[in-house]
C-alpha cells in the first residue's frame, strides 16, 4: 500500500454523502472540498466544489450549482489523458461543425465505435484504457465521417 495513502475510519464512512464519488484507484469515498485547497493560486476557482480522494489525490469537479460529480475521480495521469483526448481529438471534430447537434453526434459515433452505451460515453467517466481506445477510434475522423455514419446508422 502507498505510504501516503490515508484509509478512512469506519465512523467517517458512515457520514459519506450519497452523491460522493468513490475513488477507483483507492476504493474509498472522496470528500468534498473547493478550489481553495486544490487551486490556491486561482482566484476564479476558489468557490468551485471539488471531490478529492485523500488517499491518492484523485479528484473530480462538480456540475454547475451542485455538488454532483462531473464524472469519476481522476489522478494526474488520467486527467492528462482525458484533457488530451478532449482537446486534440473530440473537440476539433465537433467545434468546427455548423450544427448544434454536432457534439452529441460525435459522442454517439464514439460510443458505437467503442461498443459502449452512449449514456456512458463521456471523457469524465473514462478510464485510462478507455481514453486510449477513444484516441484510436477517433484517429483521422472528421465530422463528415460522423455524419456519414449517422446516415448509415439511421437507415
Short mmCIF file of C-alpha atoms in Angstrom, two decimals:
data_model
loop_
_atom_site.label_atom_id
_atom_site.label_comp_id
_atom_site.label_asym_id
_atom_site.label_seq_id
_atom_site.Cartn_x
_atom_site.Cartn_y
_atom_site.Cartn_z
CA UNK A 1 0.00 0.00 0.00
CA UNK A 2 1.20 3.52 -0.75
CA UNK A 3 2.75 5.05 2.40
CA UNK A 4 0.94 8.35 1.75
CA UNK A 5 -2.47 6.70 1.45
CA UNK A 6 -4.95 7.60 4.16
CA UNK A 7 -7.55 4.96 4.97
CA UNK A 8 -10.85 6.43 6.17
CA UNK A 9 -12.05 5.36 9.59
CA UNK A 10 -15.31 3.40 9.78
CA UNK A 11 -17.01 6.31 11.57
CA UNK A 12 -16.15 8.68 8.73
CA UNK A 13 -17.51 6.21 6.16
CA UNK A 14 -20.90 6.37 7.89
CA UNK A 15 -21.02 10.11 7.10
CA UNK A 16 -20.29 9.82 3.37
CA UNK A 17 -22.80 11.88 1.35
CA UNK A 18 -24.98 9.91 -1.07
CA UNK A 19 -23.53 11.69 -4.09
CA UNK A 20 -19.88 11.26 -3.05
CA UNK A 21 -17.90 9.53 -5.79
CA UNK A 22 -15.69 6.60 -4.87
CA UNK A 23 -12.08 6.63 -5.96
CA UNK A 24 -11.48 3.73 -8.33
CA UNK A 25 -7.76 3.73 -7.53
CA UNK A 26 -8.20 3.50 -3.72
CA UNK A 27 -11.75 2.19 -3.46
CA UNK A 28 -12.63 4.83 -0.87
CA UNK A 29 -15.08 7.72 -0.97
CA UNK A 30 -13.91 11.19 -1.88
CA UNK A 31 -14.55 14.18 0.34
CA UNK A 32 -16.00 17.48 -0.82
CA UNK A 33 -13.64 20.43 -0.83
CA UNK A 34 -13.28 23.51 -3.01
CA UNK A 35 -10.84 25.28 -5.28
CA UNK A 36 -9.12 26.98 -2.34
CA UNK A 37 -7.49 23.65 -1.46
CA UNK A 38 -6.92 22.33 -4.98
CA UNK A 39 -6.04 25.56 -6.81
CA UNK A 40 -4.88 28.03 -4.13
CA UNK A 41 -3.33 30.27 -6.81
CA UNK A 42 -6.55 30.53 -8.88
CA UNK A 43 -9.00 33.10 -7.53
CA UNK A 44 -11.55 32.16 -10.20
CA UNK A 45 -11.76 28.55 -8.96
CA UNK A 46 -11.87 29.11 -5.20
CA UNK A 47 -15.62 28.65 -4.82
CA UNK A 48 -15.85 25.63 -7.14
CA UNK A 49 -16.83 22.42 -5.34
CA UNK A 50 -14.43 19.53 -5.99
CA UNK A 51 -14.43 15.94 -4.77
CA UNK A 52 -10.98 14.83 -3.59
CA UNK A 53 -9.59 11.43 -2.64
CA UNK A 54 -7.33 11.85 0.37
CA UNK A 55 -5.62 8.56 -0.41
CA UNK A 56 -4.22 9.25 -3.88
CA UNK A 57 -5.33 12.85 -4.56
CA UNK A 58 -7.58 11.86 -7.46
CA UNK A 59 -10.27 14.48 -7.96
CA UNK A 60 -13.33 15.44 -9.95
CA UNK A 61 -15.19 18.72 -10.34
CA UNK A 62 -18.93 19.22 -9.97
CA UNK A 63 -21.80 20.17 -12.24
CA UNK A 64 -22.64 23.89 -12.06
CA UNK A 65 -24.60 24.96 -8.98
CA UNK A 66 -24.42 21.48 -7.41
CA UNK A 67 -22.10 19.02 -5.72
CA UNK A 68 -22.89 16.26 -8.21
CA UNK A 69 -19.62 14.99 -9.71
CA UNK A 70 -18.94 15.63 -13.40
CA UNK A 71 -17.51 12.13 -13.80
CA UNK A 72 -15.24 9.84 -11.86
CA UNK A 73 -12.22 10.93 -9.79
CA UNK A 74 -9.01 11.02 -11.80
CA UNK A 75 -5.36 11.05 -10.81
CA UNK A 76 -2.80 13.14 -12.70
CA UNK A 77 -2.24 10.59 -15.48
CA UNK A 78 -5.95 10.06 -16.12
CA UNK A 79 -6.71 13.81 -16.02
CA UNK A 80 -3.96 14.38 -18.60
CA UNK A 81 -5.32 11.61 -20.85
CA UNK A 82 -8.88 12.96 -20.63
CA UNK A 83 -7.75 16.51 -21.44
CA UNK A 84 -5.60 15.34 -24.36
CA UNK A 85 -8.50 13.31 -25.77
CA UNK A 86 -10.86 16.27 -25.47
CA UNK A 87 -8.51 18.93 -26.80
CA UNK A 88 -6.83 17.02 -29.62
CA UNK A 89 -9.43 14.50 -30.81
CA UNK A 90 -13.03 15.20 -29.72
CA UNK A 91 -13.28 18.98 -29.74
CA UNK A 92 -11.66 19.53 -33.16
CA UNK A 93 -14.22 17.20 -34.76
CA UNK A 94 -17.37 18.89 -33.49
CA UNK A 95 -16.35 22.50 -32.75
CA UNK A 96 -16.00 23.46 -36.43
CA UNK A 97 -19.36 21.96 -37.38
CA UNK A 98 -22.19 24.39 -38.03
CA UNK A 99 -24.82 22.18 -36.39
CA UNK A 100 -25.93 22.36 -32.78
CA UNK A 101 -26.25 18.56 -32.76
CA UNK A 102 -22.60 18.06 -33.69
CA UNK A 103 -21.23 17.34 -30.22
CA UNK A 104 -23.90 14.77 -29.42
CA UNK A 105 -23.42 13.10 -32.78
CA UNK A 106 -19.68 12.79 -32.23
CA UNK A 107 -20.26 11.20 -28.82
CA UNK A 108 -22.82 8.75 -30.29
CA UNK A 109 -20.33 7.87 -33.03
CA UNK A 110 -17.59 7.33 -30.44
CA UNK A 111 -19.86 5.21 -28.23
CA UNK A 112 -20.67 2.96 -31.19
CA UNK A 113 -17.01 2.63 -32.14
CA UNK A 114 -16.09 1.76 -28.55
CA UNK A 115 -19.04 -0.60 -28.08
CA UNK A 116 -20.42 1.26 -25.06
CA UNK A 117 -23.78 2.84 -24.29
CA UNK A 118 -23.97 6.47 -25.38
CA UNK A 119 -25.05 7.43 -21.83
CA UNK A 120 -21.66 6.18 -20.60
CA UNK A 121 -19.69 7.90 -23.33
CA UNK A 122 -18.18 10.93 -21.67
CA UNK A 123 -14.50 11.58 -21.12
CA UNK A 124 -15.16 12.45 -17.49
CA UNK A 125 -16.20 8.84 -16.91
CA UNK A 126 -13.47 7.18 -18.99
CA UNK A 127 -10.72 5.03 -17.56
CA UNK A 128 -7.19 5.35 -18.90
CA UNK A 129 -7.74 2.38 -21.19
CA UNK A 130 -11.00 3.87 -22.50
CA UNK A 131 -9.17 7.13 -23.24
CA UNK A 132 -6.66 5.13 -25.28
CA UNK A 133 -9.47 3.26 -27.07
CA UNK A 134 -11.26 6.54 -27.85
CA UNK A 135 -8.00 8.09 -29.10
CA UNK A 136 -7.56 5.22 -31.56
CA UNK A 137 -11.25 5.23 -32.55
CA UNK A 138 -11.15 8.93 -33.43
CA UNK A 139 -7.85 8.89 -35.36
CA UNK A 140 -8.32 10.59 -38.74
CA UNK A 141 -12.09 11.01 -38.16
CA UNK A 142 -13.77 14.15 -39.47
CA UNK A 143 -17.25 15.48 -38.81
CA UNK A 144 -18.13 14.41 -42.37
CA UNK A 145 -17.24 10.83 -41.35
CA UNK A 146 -19.53 11.12 -38.34
CA UNK A 147 -22.39 12.44 -40.50
CA UNK A 148 -21.90 9.59 -42.97
CA UNK A 149 -22.05 7.11 -40.10
CA UNK A 150 -25.24 8.78 -38.79
CA UNK A 151 -26.89 8.34 -42.20
CA UNK A 152 -25.93 4.67 -42.36
CA UNK A 153 -26.95 4.05 -38.74
CA UNK A 154 -30.36 5.66 -39.31
CA UNK A 155 -31.02 3.55 -42.41
#
